[in-house]
């Protein structure tokens, strides 16, 4: 709760608004909210206002009050338009507050009957993030909920490129430093051109801040910025009635300047040998370009450093040179299908360095185009997430078998069931259990039993390599999740695994009888329209597994009904 002093301050604080305008047609696409009257309530600057709230550990509570004030001021004006977004400057230190809680903005919007899509949070480097991964988690959640993220003052901080990769912003706002007199500064032009190329590859828009002259406006249009903001268009004003939904001064330049959009895709090619551009890419970005067949054409120094290969060793080779054997074929198929269709592929990929060490990249691959608008290759931009993956592995991996553990299984099962239900696709769960495994351990040893578990795990993984699909969920139990497999195809997968384990001929003696290790299995396959909130796939498969064991060894039983929790 805020005390009376802070409530009085909030009552007297005001907000000015400045339009962000589409550079191609003059239409207002957003209003940025800017704090005003802070001096009148006793603060020297906006920074001191928020610093004080931070020190008193009320920053999150205060910020929620300010968000509400901004939104109410806009919706109560005649200019309110659900298609025009509100850019709100967010102090990233709110996530350090003891009372920080997700979902509070949604409550405010619901009460005001406003859609989430109207709100864009601006994030800057003004205050250091405690952890980029923590920031990524929080702000990715904002985006998943329907909000947008803008990276403010881009280009002025030391870790801007890191923020760019971790936050994956919808918008990138170029700091005024790079806009001032850009029409007569070749270095600034070069910087902005290549940031636009990067923005395109990650599906972000570019907003040029601080436009103060016609020359700056013209140059930003020529280079390819999406939107502009600045005194030349409209000064910030607390009087909302002075704002406009359309600015003819912007629309007029589109008739004077009409550069080819495809020319922009060639900028990076023409400037690859420029020192500034090379330094930007080589030092901070794991980047490569490839032809239509995946043959590497160029790589950055950062790419060489993480892969362990030199540029001479990489250029002319296929990208498969760093491919890890654990990468599922389905992921590669999806990747190529996406980029050949002219779309951007994003995902996490496990790679193998020259030193045969694993490393993980969060990668975005975008098509590049020739002068005729045809795809002539691909640009790959990545960020190293190896440490993040190592931390994840500690919590989600069964260390004996190297399969995913039961905790992760429960999380993924829920996620994949939701996907199947929403998209009306197939989902299959197969449970496997080693037959008479307790007796095997007694007649041999637990050390031998561990070896059996490892052999079976390895064989199942070898037969089915898709991501997040194979689990050890008990001492002698394994689970396999399949997506988009019909019941017939799923039965074939399960039968093959039983046959292959049987073929291993892992021998042992039980009650003076020579035996070898086998599995029993229970299978359930459903389509999305058969799933509801009471469906329990795990119990359905377990019932089938129990029935399979009742027939003896090496038996597969397929579920003929679906267990519902409401039956109990």
PDB file of N, CA and C in Angstrom, residues 76-165:
ATOM      1  N   UNK A  76     -10.426   8.385 -21.895  1.00  0.00           N
ATOM      2  CA  UNK A  76     -11.418   9.434 -21.638  1.00  0.00           C
ATOM      3  C   UNK A  76     -11.304  10.600 -22.616  1.00  0.00           C
ATOM      4  N   UNK A  77     -10.389  10.481 -23.592  1.00  0.00           N
ATOM      5  CA  UNK A  77     -10.228  11.548 -24.577  1.00  0.00           C
ATOM      6  C   UNK A  77     -10.943  11.180 -25.865  1.00  0.00           C
ATOM      7  N   UNK A  78     -11.184  12.195 -26.675  1.00  0.00           N
ATOM      8  CA  UNK A  78     -11.880  11.957 -27.946  1.00  0.00           C
ATOM      9  C   UNK A  78     -10.964  11.268 -28.973  1.00  0.00           C
ATOM     10  N   UNK A  79      -9.662  11.234 -28.685  1.00  0.00           N
ATOM     11  CA  UNK A  79      -8.718  10.611 -29.605  1.00  0.00           C
ATOM     12  C   UNK A  79      -8.540   9.119 -29.353  1.00  0.00           C
ATOM     13  N   UNK A  80      -9.195   8.589 -28.334  1.00  0.00           N
ATOM     14  CA  UNK A  80      -9.020   7.170 -28.016  1.00  0.00           C
ATOM     15  C   UNK A  80      -9.401   6.311 -29.216  1.00  0.00           C
ATOM     16  N   UNK A  81      -8.499   5.439 -29.586  1.00  0.00           N
ATOM     17  CA  UNK A  81      -8.689   4.535 -30.724  1.00  0.00           C
ATOM     18  C   UNK A  81      -8.005   3.224 -30.374  1.00  0.00           C
ATOM     19  N   UNK A  82      -8.746   2.132 -30.364  1.00  0.00           N
ATOM     20  CA  UNK A  82      -8.183   0.844 -29.950  1.00  0.00           C
ATOM     21  C   UNK A  82      -7.084   0.353 -30.890  1.00  0.00           C
ATOM     22  N   UNK A  83      -6.990   0.970 -32.081  1.00  0.00           N
ATOM     23  CA  UNK A  83      -5.948   0.582 -33.033  1.00  0.00           C
ATOM     24  C   UNK A  83      -4.654   1.378 -32.860  1.00  0.00           C
ATOM     25  N   UNK A  84      -4.684   2.400 -31.998  1.00  0.00           N
ATOM     26  CA  UNK A  84      -3.492   3.200 -31.719  1.00  0.00           C
ATOM     27  C   UNK A  84      -2.941   2.771 -30.366  1.00  0.00           C
ATOM     28  N   UNK A  85      -1.695   2.322 -30.357  1.00  0.00           N
ATOM     29  CA  UNK A  85      -1.115   1.758 -29.139  1.00  0.00           C
ATOM     30  C   UNK A  85      -0.628   2.845 -28.187  1.00  0.00           C
ATOM     31  N   UNK A  86      -0.462   2.446 -26.922  1.00  0.00           N
ATOM     32  CA  UNK A  86       0.119   3.300 -25.895  1.00  0.00           C
ATOM     33  C   UNK A  86       1.492   2.737 -25.538  1.00  0.00           C
ATOM     34  N   UNK A  87       2.536   3.549 -25.700  1.00  0.00           N
ATOM     35  CA  UNK A  87       3.892   3.154 -25.300  1.00  0.00           C
ATOM     36  C   UNK A  87       4.140   3.684 -23.887  1.00  0.00           C
ATOM     37  N   UNK A  88       4.401   2.764 -22.987  1.00  0.00           N
ATOM     38  CA  UNK A  88       4.588   3.109 -21.575  1.00  0.00           C
ATOM     39  C   UNK A  88       5.994   2.719 -21.136  1.00  0.00           C
ATOM     40  N   UNK A  89       6.740   3.688 -20.594  1.00  0.00           N
ATOM     41  CA  UNK A  89       8.122   3.430 -20.153  1.00  0.00           C
ATOM     42  C   UNK A  89       8.116   2.638 -18.848  1.00  0.00           C
ATOM     43  N   UNK A  90       8.694   1.444 -18.910  1.00  0.00           N
ATOM     44  CA  UNK A  90       8.695   0.543 -17.764  1.00  0.00           C
ATOM     45  C   UNK A  90      10.074   0.520 -17.114  1.00  0.00           C
ATOM     46  N   UNK A  91      10.127   0.791 -15.828  1.00  0.00           N
ATOM     47  CA  UNK A  91      11.380   0.692 -15.074  1.00  0.00           C
ATOM     48  C   UNK A  91      11.619  -0.784 -14.784  1.00  0.00           C
ATOM     49  N   UNK A  92      12.674  -1.360 -15.383  1.00  0.00           N
ATOM     50  CA  UNK A  92      12.876  -2.808 -15.265  1.00  0.00           C
ATOM     51  C   UNK A  92      13.152  -3.266 -13.829  1.00  0.00           C
ATOM     52  N   UNK A  93      13.389  -2.315 -12.913  1.00  0.00           N
ATOM     53  CA  UNK A  93      13.663  -2.694 -11.529  1.00  0.00           C
ATOM     54  C   UNK A  93      12.412  -3.156 -10.788  1.00  0.00           C
ATOM     55  N   UNK A  94      11.243  -3.031 -11.433  1.00  0.00           N
ATOM     56  CA  UNK A  94      10.012  -3.471 -10.754  1.00  0.00           C
ATOM     57  C   UNK A  94      10.059  -4.951 -10.406  1.00  0.00           C
ATOM     58  N   UNK A  95      10.791  -5.747 -11.223  1.00  0.00           N
ATOM     59  CA  UNK A  95      10.817  -7.190 -10.952  1.00  0.00           C
ATOM     60  C   UNK A  95      11.659  -7.524  -9.719  1.00  0.00           C
ATOM     61  N   UNK A  96      12.374  -6.512  -9.174  1.00  0.00           N
ATOM     62  CA  UNK A  96      13.139  -6.722  -7.947  1.00  0.00           C
ATOM     63  C   UNK A  96      12.305  -6.432  -6.699  1.00  0.00           C
ATOM     64  N   UNK A  97      11.123  -5.857  -6.890  1.00  0.00           N
ATOM     65  CA  UNK A  97      10.303  -5.477  -5.745  1.00  0.00           C
ATOM     66  C   UNK A  97       9.736  -6.708  -5.036  1.00  0.00           C
ATOM     67  N   UNK A  98       9.673  -6.682  -3.711  1.00  0.00           N
ATOM     68  CA  UNK A  98       9.190  -7.859  -2.956  1.00  0.00           C
ATOM     69  C   UNK A  98       7.741  -8.215  -3.253  1.00  0.00           C
ATOM     70  N   UNK A  99       6.952  -7.217  -3.692  1.00  0.00           N
ATOM     71  CA  UNK A  99       5.538  -7.489  -3.965  1.00  0.00           C
ATOM     72  C   UNK A  99       5.247  -7.639  -5.453  1.00  0.00           C
ATOM     73  N   UNK A 100       6.329  -7.795  -6.270  1.00  0.00           N
ATOM     74  CA  UNK A 100       6.107  -7.948  -7.703  1.00  0.00           C
ATOM     75  C   UNK A 100       5.295  -9.216  -7.974  1.00  0.00           C
ATOM     76  N   UNK A 101       4.271  -9.048  -8.767  1.00  0.00           N
ATOM     77  CA  UNK A 101       3.373 -10.168  -9.068  1.00  0.00           C
ATOM     78  C   UNK A 101       2.862 -10.014 -10.491  1.00  0.00           C
ATOM     79  N   UNK A 102       2.869 -11.117 -11.234  1.00  0.00           N
ATOM     80  CA  UNK A 102       2.389 -11.072 -12.613  1.00  0.00           C
ATOM     81  C   UNK A 102       0.869 -10.958 -12.641  1.00  0.00           C
ATOM     82  N   UNK A 103       0.364 -10.389 -13.729  1.00  0.00           N
ATOM     83  CA  UNK A 103      -1.082 -10.357 -13.959  1.00  0.00           C
ATOM     84  C   UNK A 103      -1.795  -9.116 -13.454  1.00  0.00           C
ATOM     85  N   UNK A 104      -1.061  -8.170 -12.821  1.00  0.00           N
ATOM     86  CA  UNK A 104      -1.719  -6.986 -12.266  1.00  0.00           C
ATOM     87  C   UNK A 104      -2.206  -6.028 -13.355  1.00  0.00           C
ATOM     88  N   UNK A 105      -1.430  -5.908 -14.437  1.00  0.00           N
ATOM     89  CA  UNK A 105      -1.838  -5.024 -15.539  1.00  0.00           C
ATOM     90  C   UNK A 105      -3.113  -5.541 -16.200  1.00  0.00           C
ATOM     91  N   UNK A 106      -3.209  -6.848 -16.307  1.00  0.00           N
ATOM     92  CA  UNK A 106      -4.408  -7.448 -16.906  1.00  0.00           C
ATOM     93  C   UNK A 106      -5.655  -7.066 -16.122  1.00  0.00           C
ATOM     94  N   UNK A 107      -5.542  -7.047 -14.799  1.00  0.00           N
ATOM     95  CA  UNK A 107      -6.686  -6.658 -13.968  1.00  0.00           C
ATOM     96  C   UNK A 107      -7.096  -5.220 -14.238  1.00  0.00           C
ATOM     97  N   UNK A 108      -6.104  -4.342 -14.392  1.00  0.00           N
ATOM     98  CA  UNK A 108      -6.395  -2.930 -14.675  1.00  0.00           C
ATOM     99  C   UNK A 108      -7.116  -2.800 -16.016  1.00  0.00           C
ATOM    100  N   UNK A 109      -6.587  -3.482 -17.025  1.00  0.00           N
ATOM    101  CA  UNK A 109      -7.186  -3.407 -18.362  1.00  0.00           C
ATOM    102  C   UNK A 109      -8.600  -3.970 -18.380  1.00  0.00           C
ATOM    103  N   UNK A 110      -8.795  -5.072 -17.653  1.00  0.00           N
ATOM    104  CA  UNK A 110     -10.134  -5.675 -17.608  1.00  0.00           C
ATOM    105  C   UNK A 110     -11.154  -4.717 -16.988  1.00  0.00           C
ATOM    106  N   UNK A 111     -10.737  -4.040 -15.923  1.00  0.00           N
ATOM    107  CA  UNK A 111     -11.646  -3.087 -15.270  1.00  0.00           C
ATOM    108  C   UNK A 111     -11.990  -1.915 -16.184  1.00  0.00           C
ATOM    109  N   UNK A 112     -11.015  -1.519 -17.018  1.00  0.00           N
ATOM    110  CA  UNK A 112     -11.231  -0.391 -17.929  1.00  0.00           C
ATOM    111  C   UNK A 112     -11.791  -0.848 -19.273  1.00  0.00           C
ATOM    112  N   UNK A 113     -11.973  -2.172 -19.422  1.00  0.00           N
ATOM    113  CA  UNK A 113     -12.510  -2.754 -20.658  1.00  0.00           C
ATOM    114  C   UNK A 113     -11.624  -2.408 -21.864  1.00  0.00           C
ATOM    115  N   UNK A 114     -10.309  -2.578 -21.674  1.00  0.00           N
ATOM    116  CA  UNK A 114      -9.333  -2.295 -22.729  1.00  0.00           C
ATOM    117  C   UNK A 114      -8.621  -3.594 -23.095  1.00  0.00           C
ATOM    118  N   UNK A 115      -8.401  -3.805 -24.383  1.00  0.00           N
ATOM    119  CA  UNK A 115      -7.682  -4.993 -24.851  1.00  0.00           C
ATOM    120  C   UNK A 115      -6.187  -4.849 -24.580  1.00  0.00           C
ATOM    121  N   UNK A 116      -5.536  -5.980 -24.263  1.00  0.00           N
ATOM    122  CA  UNK A 116      -4.089  -5.967 -23.963  1.00  0.00           C
ATOM    123  C   UNK A 116      -3.247  -5.457 -25.125  1.00  0.00           C
ATOM    124  N   UNK A 117      -3.739  -5.654 -26.350  1.00  0.00           N
ATOM    125  CA  UNK A 117      -2.930  -5.312 -27.529  1.00  0.00           C
ATOM    126  C   UNK A 117      -2.635  -3.828 -27.627  1.00  0.00           C
ATOM    127  N   UNK A 118      -3.342  -3.004 -26.858  1.00  0.00           N
ATOM    128  CA  UNK A 118      -3.128  -1.556 -26.932  1.00  0.00           C
ATOM    129  C   UNK A 118      -1.841  -1.134 -26.241  1.00  0.00           C
ATOM    130  N   UNK A 119      -1.319  -1.980 -25.341  1.00  0.00           N
ATOM    131  CA  UNK A 119      -0.219  -1.561 -24.470  1.00  0.00           C
ATOM    132  C   UNK A 119       1.128  -2.131 -24.914  1.00  0.00           C
ATOM    133  N   UNK A 120       2.100  -1.221 -25.070  1.00  0.00           N
ATOM    134  CA  UNK A 120       3.480  -1.602 -25.376  1.00  0.00           C
ATOM    135  C   UNK A 120       4.379  -1.077 -24.265  1.00  0.00           C
ATOM    136  N   UNK A 121       5.187  -1.968 -23.683  1.00  0.00           N
ATOM    137  CA  UNK A 121       6.115  -1.568 -22.623  1.00  0.00           C
ATOM    138  C   UNK A 121       7.480  -1.242 -23.229  1.00  0.00           C
ATOM    139  N   UNK A 122       7.977  -0.035 -22.918  1.00  0.00           N
ATOM    140  CA  UNK A 122       9.313   0.367 -23.377  1.00  0.00           C
ATOM    141  C   UNK A 122      10.344   0.002 -22.313  1.00  0.00           C
ATOM    142  N   UNK A 123      11.371  -0.737 -22.743  1.00  0.00           N
ATOM    143  CA  UNK A 123      12.450  -1.168 -21.846  1.00  0.00           C
ATOM    144  C   UNK A 123      13.751  -0.513 -22.308  1.00  0.00           C
ATOM    145  N   UNK A 124      14.551  -0.015 -21.365  1.00  0.00           N
ATOM    146  CA  UNK A 124      15.833   0.584 -21.728  1.00  0.00           C
ATOM    147  C   UNK A 124      16.945  -0.007 -20.877  1.00  0.00           C
ATOM    148  N   UNK A 125      18.173   0.435 -21.157  1.00  0.00           N
ATOM    149  CA  UNK A 125      19.345  -0.020 -20.403  1.00  0.00           C
ATOM    150  C   UNK A 125      19.689   0.919 -19.254  1.00  0.00           C
ATOM    151  N   UNK A 126      18.781   1.827 -18.934  1.00  0.00           N
ATOM    152  CA  UNK A 126      19.087   2.823 -17.897  1.00  0.00           C
ATOM    153  C   UNK A 126      19.498   2.157 -16.594  1.00  0.00           C
ATOM    154  N   UNK A 127      18.825   1.057 -16.257  1.00  0.00           N
ATOM    155  CA  UNK A 127      19.160   0.322 -15.034  1.00  0.00           C
ATOM    156  C   UNK A 127      19.533  -1.106 -15.410  1.00  0.00           C
ATOM    157  N   UNK A 128      20.599  -1.602 -14.801  1.00  0.00           N
ATOM    158  CA  UNK A 128      21.091  -2.938 -15.118  1.00  0.00           C
ATOM    159  C   UNK A 128      20.095  -4.006 -14.712  1.00  0.00           C
ATOM    160  N   UNK A 129      19.971  -5.015 -15.539  1.00  0.00           N
ATOM    161  CA  UNK A 129      19.175  -6.179 -15.174  1.00  0.00           C
ATOM    162  C   UNK A 129      19.990  -7.068 -14.235  1.00  0.00           C
ATOM    163  N   UNK A 130      19.350  -7.594 -13.195  1.00  0.00           N
ATOM    164  CA  UNK A 130      20.054  -8.537 -12.316  1.00  0.00           C
ATOM    165  C   UNK A 130      20.484  -9.755 -13.111  1.00  0.00           C
ATOM    166  N   UNK A 131      19.618 -10.166 -14.027  1.00  0.00           N
ATOM    167  CA  UNK A 131      19.896 -11.346 -14.840  1.00  0.00           C
ATOM    168  C   UNK A 131      19.148 -11.208 -16.158  1.00  0.00           C
ATOM    169  N   UNK A 132      19.866 -11.366 -17.279  1.00  0.00           N
ATOM    170  CA  UNK A 132      19.219 -11.293 -18.579  1.00  0.00           C
ATOM    171  C   UNK A 132      18.196 -12.407 -18.738  1.00  0.00           C
ATOM    172  N   UNK A 133      18.507 -13.583 -18.172  1.00  0.00           N
ATOM    173  CA  UNK A 133      17.572 -14.707 -18.285  1.00  0.00           C
ATOM    174  C   UNK A 133      16.286 -14.415 -17.520  1.00  0.00           C
ATOM    175  N   UNK A 134      16.431 -13.792 -16.324  1.00  0.00           N
ATOM    176  CA  UNK A 134      15.247 -13.420 -15.555  1.00  0.00           C
ATOM    177  C   UNK A 134      14.415 -12.410 -16.339  1.00  0.00           C
ATOM    178  N   UNK A 135      15.100 -11.420 -16.934  1.00  0.00           N
ATOM    179  CA  UNK A 135      14.394 -10.412 -17.719  1.00  0.00           C
ATOM    180  C   UNK A 135      13.685 -11.046 -18.906  1.00  0.00           C
ATOM    181  N   UNK A 136      14.386 -11.974 -19.567  1.00  0.00           N
ATOM    182  CA  UNK A 136      13.796 -12.658 -20.709  1.00  0.00           C
ATOM    183  C   UNK A 136      12.522 -13.393 -20.303  1.00  0.00           C
ATOM    184  N   UNK A 137      12.574 -14.079 -19.175  1.00  0.00           N
ATOM    185  CA  UNK A 137      11.416 -14.831 -18.690  1.00  0.00           C
ATOM    186  C   UNK A 137      10.222 -13.915 -18.443  1.00  0.00           C
ATOM    187  N   UNK A 138      10.480 -12.788 -17.751  1.00  0.00           N
ATOM    188  CA  UNK A 138       9.398 -11.860 -17.397  1.00  0.00           C
ATOM    189  C   UNK A 138       8.789 -11.221 -18.634  1.00  0.00           C
ATOM    190  N   UNK A 139       9.646 -10.689 -19.522  1.00  0.00           N
ATOM    191  CA  UNK A 139       9.129  -9.937 -20.652  1.00  0.00           C
ATOM    192  C   UNK A 139       8.600 -10.835 -21.755  1.00  0.00           C
ATOM    193  N   UNK A 140       9.119 -12.052 -21.856  1.00  0.00           N
ATOM    194  CA  UNK A 140       8.506 -13.010 -22.777  1.00  0.00           C
ATOM    195  C   UNK A 140       7.092 -13.353 -22.334  1.00  0.00           C
ATOM    196  N   UNK A 141       6.905 -13.405 -21.012  1.00  0.00           N
ATOM    197  CA  UNK A 141       5.576 -13.669 -20.465  1.00  0.00           C
ATOM    198  C   UNK A 141       4.619 -12.532 -20.832  1.00  0.00           C
ATOM    199  N   UNK A 142       5.116 -11.287 -20.737  1.00  0.00           N
ATOM    200  CA  UNK A 142       4.303 -10.142 -21.164  1.00  0.00           C
ATOM    201  C   UNK A 142       3.838 -10.338 -22.607  1.00  0.00           C
ATOM    202  N   UNK A 143       4.774 -10.741 -23.485  1.00  0.00           N
ATOM    203  CA  UNK A 143       4.435 -10.904 -24.896  1.00  0.00           C
ATOM    204  C   UNK A 143       3.456 -12.052 -25.108  1.00  0.00           C
ATOM    205  N   UNK A 144       3.646 -13.140 -24.367  1.00  0.00           N
ATOM    206  CA  UNK A 144       2.726 -14.277 -24.481  1.00  0.00           C
ATOM    207  C   UNK A 144       1.314 -13.893 -24.061  1.00  0.00           C
ATOM    208  N   UNK A 145       1.223 -12.926 -23.145  1.00  0.00           N
ATOM    209  CA  UNK A 145      -0.090 -12.490 -22.665  1.00  0.00           C
ATOM    210  C   UNK A 145      -0.758 -11.509 -23.618  1.00  0.00           C
ATOM    211  N   UNK A 146      -0.029 -11.048 -24.657  1.00  0.00           N
ATOM    212  CA  UNK A 146      -0.635 -10.158 -25.640  1.00  0.00           C
ATOM    213  C   UNK A 146      -0.077  -8.747 -25.658  1.00  0.00           C
ATOM    214  N   UNK A 147       0.817  -8.432 -24.709  1.00  0.00           N
ATOM    215  CA  UNK A 147       1.444  -7.111 -24.709  1.00  0.00           C
ATOM    216  C   UNK A 147       2.612  -7.106 -25.698  1.00  0.00           C
ATOM    217  N   UNK A 148       3.071  -5.886 -26.056  1.00  0.00           N
ATOM    218  CA  UNK A 148       4.244  -5.773 -26.910  1.00  0.00           C
ATOM    219  C   UNK A 148       5.383  -5.129 -26.138  1.00  0.00           C
ATOM    220  N   UNK A 149       6.609  -5.375 -26.617  1.00  0.00           N
ATOM    221  CA  UNK A 149       7.816  -4.849 -25.969  1.00  0.00           C
ATOM    222  C   UNK A 149       8.576  -3.988 -26.974  1.00  0.00           C
ATOM    223  N   UNK A 150       8.999  -2.802 -26.529  1.00  0.00           N
ATOM    224  CA  UNK A 150       9.845  -1.924 -27.345  1.00  0.00           C
ATOM    225  C   UNK A 150      11.173  -1.732 -26.621  1.00  0.00           C
ATOM    226  N   UNK A 151      12.273  -1.855 -27.348  1.00  0.00           N
ATOM    227  CA  UNK A 151      13.601  -1.627 -26.784  1.00  0.00           C
ATOM    228  C   UNK A 151      13.963  -0.165 -27.022  1.00  0.00           C
ATOM    229  N   UNK A 152      14.038   0.616 -25.945  1.00  0.00           N
ATOM    230  CA  UNK A 152      14.204   2.072 -26.035  1.00  0.00           C
ATOM    231  C   UNK A 152      15.682   2.468 -26.083  1.00  0.00           C
ATOM    232  N   UNK A 153      15.951   3.621 -26.698  1.00  0.00           N
ATOM    233  CA  UNK A 153      17.307   4.202 -26.735  1.00  0.00           C
ATOM    234  C   UNK A 153      18.339   3.211 -27.262  1.00  0.00           C
ATOM    235  N   UNK A 154      17.956   2.436 -28.261  1.00  0.00           N
ATOM    236  CA  UNK A 154      18.873   1.400 -28.743  1.00  0.00           C
ATOM    237  C   UNK A 154      20.126   2.027 -29.355  1.00  0.00           C
ATOM    238  N   UNK A 155      21.281   1.442 -29.017  1.00  0.00           N
ATOM    239  CA  UNK A 155      22.538   1.891 -29.577  1.00  0.00           C
ATOM    240  C   UNK A 155      23.389   2.700 -28.629  1.00  0.00           C
ATOM    241  N   UNK A 156      22.833   3.054 -27.453  1.00  0.00           N
ATOM    242  CA  UNK A 156      23.599   3.895 -26.527  1.00  0.00           C
ATOM    243  C   UNK A 156      24.241   3.100 -25.409  1.00  0.00           C
ATOM    244  N   UNK A 157      23.751   1.910 -25.128  1.00  0.00           N
ATOM    245  CA  UNK A 157      24.278   1.113 -24.015  1.00  0.00           C
ATOM    246  C   UNK A 157      25.262   0.061 -24.494  1.00  0.00           C
ATOM    247  N   UNK A 158      25.996  -0.514 -23.543  1.00  0.00           N
ATOM    248  CA  UNK A 158      27.008  -1.510 -23.880  1.00  0.00           C
ATOM    249  C   UNK A 158      26.399  -2.880 -24.151  1.00  0.00           C
ATOM    250  N   UNK A 159      25.223  -3.144 -23.592  1.00  0.00           N
ATOM    251  CA  UNK A 159      24.637  -4.484 -23.734  1.00  0.00           C
ATOM    252  C   UNK A 159      23.363  -4.473 -24.568  1.00  0.00           C
ATOM    253  N   UNK A 160      23.229  -3.458 -25.446  1.00  0.00           N
ATOM    254  CA  UNK A 160      22.019  -3.357 -26.253  1.00  0.00           C
ATOM    255  C   UNK A 160      21.752  -4.566 -27.109  1.00  0.00           C
ATOM    256  N   UNK A 161      22.805  -5.125 -27.707  1.00  0.00           N
ATOM    257  CA  UNK A 161      22.623  -6.304 -28.545  1.00  0.00           C
ATOM    258  C   UNK A 161      22.214  -7.520 -27.732  1.00  0.00           C
ATOM    259  N   UNK A 162      22.730  -7.612 -26.503  1.00  0.00           N
ATOM    260  CA  UNK A 162      22.298  -8.701 -25.623  1.00  0.00           C
ATOM    261  C   UNK A 162      20.811  -8.571 -25.322  1.00  0.00           C
ATOM    262  N   UNK A 163      20.395  -7.347 -24.982  1.00  0.00           N
ATOM    263  CA  UNK A 163      18.975  -7.115 -24.712  1.00  0.00           C
ATOM    264  C   UNK A 163      18.137  -7.464 -25.929  1.00  0.00           C
ATOM    265  N   UNK A 164      18.644  -7.122 -27.103  1.00  0.00           N
ATOM    266  CA  UNK A 164      17.914  -7.384 -28.334  1.00  0.00           C
ATOM    267  C   UNK A 164      17.603  -8.862 -28.485  1.00  0.00           C
ATOM    268  N   UNK A 165      18.580  -9.713 -28.164  1.00  0.00           N
ATOM    269  CA  UNK A 165      18.383 -11.153 -28.309  1.00  0.00           C
ATOM    270  C   UNK A 165      17.545 -11.728 -27.188  1.00  0.00           C
TER     271      UNK A 165
END
